[in-house]
JSON list of C-alpha atoms in Angstrom, two decimals:
[
{"chain": "A", "resi": 1, "resn": "UNK", "atom": "CA", "xyz": [48.41, 48.55, -24.40]},
{"chain": "A", "resi": 2, "resn": "UNK", "atom": "CA", "xyz": [46.79, 50.30, -27.22]},
{"chain": "A", "resi": 3, "resn": "UNK", "atom": "CA", "xyz": [42.66, 50.28, -27.99]},
{"chain": "A", "resi": 4, "resn": "UNK", "atom": "CA", "xyz": [43.30, 48.27, -31.07]},
{"chain": "A", "resi": 5, "resn": "UNK", "atom": "CA", "xyz": [44.79, 45.30, -28.77]},
{"chain": "A", "resi": 6, "resn": "UNK", "atom": "CA", "xyz": [41.69, 44.91, -26.38]},
{"chain": "A", "resi": 7, "resn": "UNK", "atom": "CA", "xyz": [37.64, 44.66, -26.54]},
{"chain": "A", "resi": 8, "resn": "UNK", "atom": "CA", "xyz": [35.70, 47.42, -25.69]},
{"chain": "A", "resi": 9, "resn": "UNK", "atom": "CA", "xyz": [33.38, 46.61, -22.96]},
{"chain": "A", "resi": 10, "resn": "UNK", "atom": "CA", "xyz": [29.81, 46.84, -23.65]},
{"chain": "A", "resi": 11, "resn": "UNK", "atom": "CA", "xyz": [27.10, 49.13, -22.03]},
{"chain": "A", "resi": 12, "resn": "UNK", "atom": "CA", "xyz": [25.92, 47.86, -18.91]},
{"chain": "A", "resi": 13, "resn": "UNK", "atom": "CA", "xyz": [22.16, 48.97, -17.74]},
{"chain": "A", "resi": 14, "resn": "UNK", "atom": "CA", "xyz": [20.77, 49.55, -14.22]},
{"chain": "A", "resi": 15, "resn": "UNK", "atom": "CA", "xyz": [17.26, 49.91, -16.07]},
{"chain": "A", "resi": 16, "resn": "UNK", "atom": "CA", "xyz": [17.74, 48.45, -19.40]},
{"chain": "A", "resi": 17, "resn": "UNK", "atom": "CA", "xyz": [17.88, 50.44, -22.35]},
{"chain": "A", "resi": 18, "resn": "UNK", "atom": "CA", "xyz": [16.89, 53.49, -19.92]},
{"chain": "A", "resi": 19, "resn": "UNK", "atom": "CA", "xyz": [19.60, 54.01, -17.37]},
{"chain": "A", "resi": 20, "resn": "UNK", "atom": "CA", "xyz": [23.07, 53.06, -18.39]},
{"chain": "A", "resi": 21, "resn": "UNK", "atom": "CA", "xyz": [24.94, 51.78, -15.33]},
{"chain": "A", "resi": 22, "resn": "UNK", "atom": "CA", "xyz": [27.39, 54.01, -13.25]},
{"chain": "A", "resi": 23, "resn": "UNK", "atom": "CA", "xyz": [26.06, 57.12, -14.97]},
{"chain": "A", "resi": 24, "resn": "UNK", "atom": "CA", "xyz": [24.10, 60.25, -13.91]},
{"chain": "A", "resi": 25, "resn": "UNK", "atom": "CA", "xyz": [20.58, 60.27, -15.43]},
{"chain": "A", "resi": 26, "resn": "UNK", "atom": "CA", "xyz": [18.12, 62.97, -15.52]},
{"chain": "A", "resi": 27, "resn": "UNK", "atom": "CA", "xyz": [14.57, 61.99, -14.65]},
{"chain": "A", "resi": 28, "resn": "UNK", "atom": "CA", "xyz": [11.94, 64.50, -15.86]},
{"chain": "A", "resi": 29, "resn": "UNK", "atom": "CA", "xyz": [8.32, 64.87, -15.63]},
{"chain": "A", "resi": 30, "resn": "UNK", "atom": "CA", "xyz": [5.40, 67.38, -14.82]},
{"chain": "A", "resi": 31, "resn": "UNK", "atom": "CA", "xyz": [4.82, 67.90, -10.93]},
{"chain": "A", "resi": 32, "resn": "UNK", "atom": "CA", "xyz": [2.44, 64.94, -9.52]},
{"chain": "A", "resi": 33, "resn": "UNK", "atom": "CA", "xyz": [2.87, 62.92, -12.64]},
{"chain": "A", "resi": 34, "resn": "UNK", "atom": "CA", "xyz": [4.38, 60.32, -10.39]},
{"chain": "A", "resi": 35, "resn": "UNK", "atom": "CA", "xyz": [8.07, 60.73, -10.78]},
{"chain": "A", "resi": 36, "resn": "UNK", "atom": "CA", "xyz": [8.85, 60.02, -6.98]},
{"chain": "A", "resi": 37, "resn": "UNK", "atom": "CA", "xyz": [6.52, 56.63, -6.85]},
{"chain": "A", "resi": 38, "resn": "UNK", "atom": "CA", "xyz": [8.29, 55.58, -10.05]},
{"chain": "A", "resi": 39, "resn": "UNK", "atom": "CA", "xyz": [11.91, 56.44, -8.44]},
{"chain": "A", "resi": 40, "resn": "UNK", "atom": "CA", "xyz": [10.96, 54.60, -5.25]},
{"chain": "A", "resi": 41, "resn": "UNK", "atom": "CA", "xyz": [9.81, 51.68, -7.45]},
{"chain": "A", "resi": 42, "resn": "UNK", "atom": "CA", "xyz": [12.88, 51.68, -9.44]},
{"chain": "A", "resi": 43, "resn": "UNK", "atom": "CA", "xyz": [14.92, 51.42, -6.15]},
{"chain": "A", "resi": 44, "resn": "UNK", "atom": "CA", "xyz": [12.77, 48.67, -4.72]},
{"chain": "A", "resi": 45, "resn": "UNK", "atom": "CA", "xyz": [12.68, 46.96, -7.88]},
{"chain": "A", "resi": 46, "resn": "UNK", "atom": "CA", "xyz": [16.72, 46.98, -7.57]},
{"chain": "A", "resi": 47, "resn": "UNK", "atom": "CA", "xyz": [16.64, 45.92, -4.38]},
{"chain": "A", "resi": 48, "resn": "UNK", "atom": "CA", "xyz": [14.56, 43.10, -4.92]},
{"chain": "A", "resi": 49, "resn": "UNK", "atom": "CA", "xyz": [16.15, 41.71, -8.30]},
{"chain": "A", "resi": 50, "resn": "UNK", "atom": "CA", "xyz": [12.73, 42.36, -9.91]},
{"chain": "A", "resi": 51, "resn": "UNK", "atom": "CA", "xyz": [11.85, 43.99, -13.49]},
{"chain": "A", "resi": 52, "resn": "UNK", "atom": "CA", "xyz": [10.25, 47.56, -13.09]},
{"chain": "A", "resi": 53, "resn": "UNK", "atom": "CA", "xyz": [6.93, 47.41, -15.33]},
{"chain": "A", "resi": 54, "resn": "UNK", "atom": "CA", "xyz": [8.37, 44.51, -17.57]},
{"chain": "A", "resi": 55, "resn": "UNK", "atom": "CA", "xyz": [11.64, 46.32, -18.04]},
{"chain": "A", "resi": 56, "resn": "UNK", "atom": "CA", "xyz": [14.74, 44.42, -16.69]},
{"chain": "A", "resi": 57, "resn": "UNK", "atom": "CA", "xyz": [16.72, 45.87, -13.66]},
{"chain": "A", "resi": 58, "resn": "UNK", "atom": "CA", "xyz": [20.30, 45.20, -12.47]},
{"chain": "A", "resi": 59, "resn": "UNK", "atom": "CA", "xyz": [19.84, 43.65, -9.04]},
{"chain": "A", "resi": 60, "resn": "UNK", "atom": "CA", "xyz": [21.94, 45.73, -6.52]},
{"chain": "A", "resi": 61, "resn": "UNK", "atom": "CA", "xyz": [21.44, 47.61, -3.09]},
{"chain": "A", "resi": 62, "resn": "UNK", "atom": "CA", "xyz": [19.38, 50.89, -3.59]},
{"chain": "A", "resi": 63, "resn": "UNK", "atom": "CA", "xyz": [18.71, 54.12, -2.36]},
{"chain": "A", "resi": 64, "resn": "UNK", "atom": "CA", "xyz": [16.03, 56.47, -2.30]},
{"chain": "A", "resi": 65, "resn": "UNK", "atom": "CA", "xyz": [16.65, 59.96, -1.34]},
{"chain": "A", "resi": 66, "resn": "UNK", "atom": "CA", "xyz": [13.63, 62.53, -1.00]},
{"chain": "A", "resi": 67, "resn": "UNK", "atom": "CA", "xyz": [13.92, 66.20, 0.13]},
{"chain": "A", "resi": 68, "resn": "UNK", "atom": "CA", "xyz": [10.20, 66.59, -0.35]},
{"chain": "A", "resi": 69, "resn": "UNK", "atom": "CA", "xyz": [8.57, 63.73, 1.62]},
{"chain": "A", "resi": 70, "resn": "UNK", "atom": "CA", "xyz": [8.42, 62.90, 5.20]},
{"chain": "A", "resi": 71, "resn": "UNK", "atom": "CA", "xyz": [9.58, 59.53, 6.59]},
{"chain": "A", "resi": 72, "resn": "UNK", "atom": "CA", "xyz": [5.84, 58.72, 6.96]},
{"chain": "A", "resi": 73, "resn": "UNK", "atom": "CA", "xyz": [5.25, 59.44, 3.56]},
{"chain": "A", "resi": 74, "resn": "UNK", "atom": "CA", "xyz": [7.75, 57.25, 2.23]},
{"chain": "A", "resi": 75, "resn": "UNK", "atom": "CA", "xyz": [6.76, 54.36, 4.29]},
{"chain": "A", "resi": 76, "resn": "UNK", "atom": "CA", "xyz": [3.31, 54.68, 3.36]},
{"chain": "A", "resi": 77, "resn": "UNK", "atom": "CA", "xyz": [4.53, 54.52, -0.10]},
{"chain": "A", "resi": 78, "resn": "UNK", "atom": "CA", "xyz": [6.84, 51.95, 0.52]},
{"chain": "A", "resi": 79, "resn": "UNK", "atom": "CA", "xyz": [4.13, 49.64, 2.19]},
{"chain": "A", "resi": 80, "resn": "UNK", "atom": "CA", "xyz": [1.99, 49.94, -0.95]},
{"chain": "A", "resi": 81, "resn": "UNK", "atom": "CA", "xyz": [4.74, 49.20, -3.32]},
{"chain": "A", "resi": 82, "resn": "UNK", "atom": "CA", "xyz": [5.32, 45.81, -1.63]},
{"chain": "A", "resi": 83, "resn": "UNK", "atom": "CA", "xyz": [1.96, 45.15, -1.60]},
{"chain": "A", "resi": 84, "resn": "UNK", "atom": "CA", "xyz": [1.64, 45.91, -5.28]},
{"chain": "A", "resi": 85, "resn": "UNK", "atom": "CA", "xyz": [4.72, 43.52, -6.17]},
{"chain": "A", "resi": 86, "resn": "UNK", "atom": "CA", "xyz": [3.39, 41.17, -3.75]},
{"chain": "A", "resi": 87, "resn": "UNK", "atom": "CA", "xyz": [7.03, 41.49, -1.78]},
{"chain": "A", "resi": 88, "resn": "UNK", "atom": "CA", "xyz": [7.24, 41.02, 2.08]},
{"chain": "A", "resi": 89, "resn": "UNK", "atom": "CA", "xyz": [8.98, 44.55, 3.01]},
{"chain": "A", "resi": 90, "resn": "UNK", "atom": "CA", "xyz": [11.32, 42.51, 5.38]},
{"chain": "A", "resi": 91, "resn": "UNK", "atom": "CA", "xyz": [12.89, 41.03, 2.49]},
{"chain": "A", "resi": 92, "resn": "UNK", "atom": "CA", "xyz": [14.58, 44.31, 1.50]},
{"chain": "A", "resi": 93, "resn": "UNK", "atom": "CA", "xyz": [16.24, 44.99, 4.52]},
{"chain": "A", "resi": 94, "resn": "UNK", "atom": "CA", "xyz": [20.06, 45.96, 4.33]},
{"chain": "A", "resi": 95, "resn": "UNK", "atom": "CA", "xyz": [19.21, 45.92, 0.27]},
{"chain": "A", "resi": 96, "resn": "UNK", "atom": "CA", "xyz": [16.66, 49.28, 0.34]},
{"chain": "A", "resi": 97, "resn": "UNK", "atom": "CA", "xyz": [17.75, 52.36, 2.03]},
{"chain": "A", "resi": 98, "resn": "UNK", "atom": "CA", "xyz": [15.01, 55.30, 2.42]},
{"chain": "A", "resi": 99, "resn": "UNK", "atom": "CA", "xyz": [16.25, 58.96, 3.67]},
{"chain": "A", "resi": 100, "resn": "UNK", "atom": "CA", "xyz": [14.32, 62.14, 4.07]},
{"chain": "A", "resi": 101, "resn": "UNK", "atom": "CA", "xyz": [15.78, 65.25, 4.27]},
{"chain": "A", "resi": 102, "resn": "UNK", "atom": "CA", "xyz": [12.54, 66.95, 4.22]},
{"chain": "A", "resi": 103, "resn": "UNK", "atom": "CA", "xyz": [12.54, 70.44, 6.53]},
{"chain": "A", "resi": 104, "resn": "UNK", "atom": "CA", "xyz": [16.33, 70.16, 6.48]},
{"chain": "A", "resi": 105, "resn": "UNK", "atom": "CA", "xyz": [18.32, 73.23, 5.76]},
{"chain": "A", "resi": 106, "resn": "UNK", "atom": "CA", "xyz": [21.13, 73.25, 3.71]},
{"chain": "A", "resi": 107, "resn": "UNK", "atom": "CA", "xyz": [20.37, 70.28, 1.30]},
{"chain": "A", "resi": 108, "resn": "UNK", "atom": "CA", "xyz": [22.06, 72.01, -1.53]},
{"chain": "A", "resi": 109, "resn": "UNK", "atom": "CA", "xyz": [24.78, 69.61, -2.87]},
{"chain": "A", "resi": 110, "resn": "UNK", "atom": "CA", "xyz": [26.95, 72.66, -3.73]},
{"chain": "A", "resi": 111, "resn": "UNK", "atom": "CA", "xyz": [27.78, 76.37, -3.69]},
{"chain": "A", "resi": 112, "resn": "UNK", "atom": "CA", "xyz": [29.36, 78.74, -5.97]},
{"chain": "A", "resi": 113, "resn": "UNK", "atom": "CA", "xyz": [31.51, 81.40, -5.37]},
{"chain": "A", "resi": 114, "resn": "UNK", "atom": "CA", "xyz": [31.93, 85.32, -6.47]},
{"chain": "A", "resi": 115, "resn": "UNK", "atom": "CA", "xyz": [33.81, 83.53, -9.35]},
{"chain": "A", "resi": 116, "resn": "UNK", "atom": "CA", "xyz": [30.95, 81.01, -10.56]},
{"chain": "A", "resi": 117, "resn": "UNK", "atom": "CA", "xyz": [33.47, 78.16, -9.08]},
{"chain": "A", "resi": 118, "resn": "UNK", "atom": "CA", "xyz": [31.59, 75.00, -7.78]},
{"chain": "A", "resi": 119, "resn": "UNK", "atom": "CA", "xyz": [32.24, 74.12, -3.94]},
{"chain": "A", "resi": 120, "resn": "UNK", "atom": "CA", "xyz": [31.00, 71.04, -2.73]},
{"chain": "A", "resi": 121, "resn": "UNK", "atom": "CA", "xyz": [28.66, 71.23, 0.28]},
{"chain": "A", "resi": 122, "resn": "UNK", "atom": "CA", "xyz": [28.64, 69.11, 3.45]},
{"chain": "A", "resi": 123, "resn": "UNK", "atom": "CA", "xyz": [25.73, 67.17, 2.41]},
{"chain": "A", "resi": 124, "resn": "UNK", "atom": "CA", "xyz": [27.28, 65.87, -0.65]},
{"chain": "A", "resi": 125, "resn": "UNK", "atom": "CA", "xyz": [29.97, 64.33, 1.53]},
{"chain": "A", "resi": 126, "resn": "UNK", "atom": "CA", "xyz": [27.13, 63.21, 3.77]},
{"chain": "A", "resi": 127, "resn": "UNK", "atom": "CA", "xyz": [25.15, 61.24, 0.91]},
{"chain": "A", "resi": 128, "resn": "UNK", "atom": "CA", "xyz": [28.74, 59.84, -0.92]},
{"chain": "A", "resi": 129, "resn": "UNK", "atom": "CA", "xyz": [29.24, 58.32, 2.53]},
{"chain": "A", "resi": 130, "resn": "UNK", "atom": "CA", "xyz": [25.91, 56.82, 2.75]},
{"chain": "A", "resi": 131, "resn": "UNK", "atom": "CA", "xyz": [26.17, 55.34, -0.65]},
{"chain": "A", "resi": 132, "resn": "UNK", "atom": "CA", "xyz": [29.60, 53.97, 0.42]},
{"chain": "A", "resi": 133, "resn": "UNK", "atom": "CA", "xyz": [28.14, 52.58, 3.79]},
{"chain": "A", "resi": 134, "resn": "UNK", "atom": "CA", "xyz": [25.27, 51.06, 2.20]},
{"chain": "A", "resi": 135, "resn": "UNK", "atom": "CA", "xyz": [27.06, 49.82, -0.94]},
{"chain": "A", "resi": 136, "resn": "UNK", "atom": "CA", "xyz": [24.19, 51.25, -3.21]},
{"chain": "A", "resi": 137, "resn": "UNK", "atom": "CA", "xyz": [24.48, 50.78, -6.73]},
{"chain": "A", "resi": 138, "resn": "UNK", "atom": "CA", "xyz": [21.50, 52.60, -7.68]},
{"chain": "A", "resi": 139, "resn": "UNK", "atom": "CA", "xyz": [20.70, 55.93, -6.13]},
{"chain": "A", "resi": 140, "resn": "UNK", "atom": "CA", "xyz": [17.23, 57.83, -6.78]},
{"chain": "A", "resi": 141, "resn": "UNK", "atom": "CA", "xyz": [17.61, 61.69, -5.77]},
{"chain": "A", "resi": 142, "resn": "UNK", "atom": "CA", "xyz": [14.51, 63.46, -5.60]},
{"chain": "A", "resi": 143, "resn": "UNK", "atom": "CA", "xyz": [14.70, 66.34, -6.54]},
{"chain": "A", "resi": 144, "resn": "UNK", "atom": "CA", "xyz": [16.78, 69.00, -8.26]},
{"chain": "A", "resi": 145, "resn": "UNK", "atom": "CA", "xyz": [14.85, 72.03, -6.87]},
{"chain": "A", "resi": 146, "resn": "UNK", "atom": "CA", "xyz": [16.31, 70.97, -3.36]},
{"chain": "A", "resi": 147, "resn": "UNK", "atom": "CA", "xyz": [20.00, 69.86, -4.47]},
{"chain": "A", "resi": 148, "resn": "UNK", "atom": "CA", "xyz": [20.78, 72.46, -6.64]},
{"chain": "A", "resi": 149, "resn": "UNK", "atom": "CA", "xyz": [20.74, 76.16, -5.71]},
{"chain": "A", "resi": 150, "resn": "UNK", "atom": "CA", "xyz": [22.63, 77.73, -8.46]},
{"chain": "A", "resi": 151, "resn": "UNK", "atom": "CA", "xyz": [21.26, 79.49, -11.56]},
{"chain": "A", "resi": 152, "resn": "UNK", "atom": "CA", "xyz": [19.64, 76.80, -13.53]},
{"chain": "A", "resi": 153, "resn": "UNK", "atom": "CA", "xyz": [20.01, 78.75, -17.00]},
{"chain": "A", "resi": 154, "resn": "UNK", "atom": "CA", "xyz": [23.50, 79.30, -16.24]},
{"chain": "A", "resi": 155, "resn": "UNK", "atom": "CA", "xyz": [25.60, 76.60, -18.25]},
{"chain": "A", "resi": 156, "resn": "UNK", "atom": "CA", "xyz": [28.35, 77.11, -16.33]},
{"chain": "A", "resi": 157, "resn": "UNK", "atom": "CA", "xyz": [26.64, 76.42, -13.03]},
{"chain": "A", "resi": 158, "resn": "UNK", "atom": "CA", "xyz": [24.87, 73.45, -14.39]},
{"chain": "A", "resi": 159, "resn": "UNK", "atom": "CA", "xyz": [27.44, 72.09, -16.12]},
{"chain": "A", "resi": 160, "resn": "UNK", "atom": "CA", "xyz": [29.53, 71.99, -12.95]},
{"chain": "A", "resi": 161, "resn": "UNK", "atom": "CA", "xyz": [26.65, 70.12, -10.85]},
{"chain": "A", "resi": 162, "resn": "UNK", "atom": "CA", "xyz": [26.36, 67.72, -13.77]},
{"chain": "A", "resi": 163, "resn": "UNK", "atom": "CA", "xyz": [29.69, 66.99, -13.47]},
{"chain": "A", "resi": 164, "resn": "UNK", "atom": "CA", "xyz": [29.84, 66.72, -9.57]},
{"chain": "A", "resi": 165, "resn": "UNK", "atom": "CA", "xyz": [27.20, 64.01, -9.74]},
{"chain": "A", "resi": 166, "resn": "UNK", "atom": "CA", "xyz": [29.12, 62.18, -12.51]},
{"chain": "A", "resi": 167, "resn": "UNK", "atom": "CA", "xyz": [32.19, 62.39, -10.09]},
{"chain": "A", "resi": 168, "resn": "UNK", "atom": "CA", "xyz": [29.66, 60.93, -7.32]},
{"chain": "A", "resi": 169, "resn": "UNK", "atom": "CA", "xyz": [28.72, 58.00, -9.85]},
{"chain": "A", "resi": 170, "resn": "UNK", "atom": "CA", "xyz": [32.57, 57.26, -10.70]},
{"chain": "A", "resi": 171, "resn": "UNK", "atom": "CA", "xyz": [33.76, 57.65, -6.97]},
{"chain": "A", "resi": 172, "resn": "UNK", "atom": "CA", "xyz": [31.02, 55.26, -5.81]},
{"chain": "A", "resi": 173, "resn": "UNK", "atom": "CA", "xyz": [30.10, 53.23, -8.86]},
{"chain": "A", "resi": 174, "resn": "UNK", "atom": "CA", "xyz": [26.31, 53.95, -8.51]},
{"chain": "A", "resi": 175, "resn": "UNK", "atom": "CA", "xyz": [24.01, 54.78, -10.99]},
{"chain": "A", "resi": 176, "resn": "UNK", "atom": "CA", "xyz": [22.78, 58.52, -9.99]},
{"chain": "A", "resi": 177, "resn": "UNK", "atom": "CA", "xyz": [18.75, 59.02, -11.26]},
{"chain": "A", "resi": 178, "resn": "UNK", "atom": "CA", "xyz": [18.18, 62.61, -10.61]},
{"chain": "A", "resi": 179, "resn": "UNK", "atom": "CA", "xyz": [14.51, 63.85, -10.73]},
{"chain": "A", "resi": 180, "resn": "UNK", "atom": "CA", "xyz": [13.43, 67.35, -12.11]},
{"chain": "A", "resi": 181, "resn": "UNK", "atom": "CA", "xyz": [10.72, 69.35, -13.40]},
{"chain": "A", "resi": 182, "resn": "UNK", "atom": "CA", "xyz": [9.92, 70.74, -16.52]},
{"chain": "A", "resi": 183, "resn": "UNK", "atom": "CA", "xyz": [9.52, 74.49, -17.08]},
{"chain": "A", "resi": 184, "resn": "UNK", "atom": "CA", "xyz": [6.55, 76.26, -17.37]},
{"chain": "A", "resi": 185, "resn": "UNK", "atom": "CA", "xyz": [6.11, 76.20, -20.96]},
{"chain": "A", "resi": 186, "resn": "UNK", "atom": "CA", "xyz": [5.84, 72.60, -21.10]},
{"chain": "A", "resi": 187, "resn": "UNK", "atom": "CA", "xyz": [9.30, 71.47, -21.98]},
{"chain": "A", "resi": 188, "resn": "UNK", "atom": "CA", "xyz": [10.78, 68.32, -20.87]},
{"chain": "A", "resi": 189, "resn": "UNK", "atom": "CA", "xyz": [13.19, 70.15, -18.26]},
{"chain": "A", "resi": 190, "resn": "UNK", "atom": "CA", "xyz": [13.95, 73.48, -16.90]},
{"chain": "A", "resi": 191, "resn": "UNK", "atom": "CA", "xyz": [16.82, 75.81, -17.41]},
{"chain": "A", "resi": 192, "resn": "UNK", "atom": "CA", "xyz": [19.80, 75.25, -19.47]},
{"chain": "A", "resi": 193, "resn": "UNK", "atom": "CA", "xyz": [20.41, 73.09, -22.29]},
{"chain": "A", "resi": 194, "resn": "UNK", "atom": "CA", "xyz": [23.27, 71.92, -20.48]},
{"chain": "A", "resi": 195, "resn": "UNK", "atom": "CA", "xyz": [20.56, 69.93, -18.44]},
{"chain": "A", "resi": 196, "resn": "UNK", "atom": "CA", "xyz": [20.60, 67.50, -21.26]},
{"chain": "A", "resi": 197, "resn": "UNK", "atom": "CA", "xyz": [24.09, 67.93, -22.56]},
{"chain": "A", "resi": 198, "resn": "UNK", "atom": "CA", "xyz": [25.80, 66.67, -19.48]},
{"chain": "A", "resi": 199, "resn": "UNK", "atom": "CA", "xyz": [24.15, 63.46, -18.61]},
{"chain": "A", "resi": 200, "resn": "UNK", "atom": "CA", "xyz": [24.30, 60.22, -20.31]},
{"chain": "A", "resi": 201, "resn": "UNK", "atom": "CA", "xyz": [20.53, 59.83, -20.68]},
{"chain": "A", "resi": 202, "resn": "UNK", "atom": "CA", "xyz": [17.21, 61.14, -19.86]},
{"chain": "A", "resi": 203, "resn": "UNK", "atom": "CA", "xyz": [13.75, 59.99, -18.98]}
]
């Protein structure tokens, strides 16, 4: 079959016009600007089949994984998100999965050998296993500073890391939203331009 004989599939959206479904999305913003809160709210809206701030969200099982916030903080935040949405928390059972890796050593998703070749870590395998187990189609990873321990200015390191998450999206069918901080000069992201060039969308 040649391409001329089939109709191309339209873009599917996890978050309409912002997050293409099944892709890696880079979500950046200054510290304390609300990235984590918005990321958890996005996961909640997907699990509850609700729009996010008026923007359509594809309903699905969702996962929010934080390396910075404790389980207590995630619970506290979830309670207030649900109250703001007038949503009973029990309605999210089996649909929304919250994980805290705060304080855990070895949260990096990969390492690099002396030649610069990426080696997936046991944490990468654990997260992939949890995504498949939860049948999650939206995964928020908070944040890149904990999950990527390579050189953020090295195009090769960054591209391989982004490709690792692209593989995770492809193998699980999940949209992966990766939270990150800008640099000190105020640019949208910190490090190599490969951070933008290797992802399908940026918020």
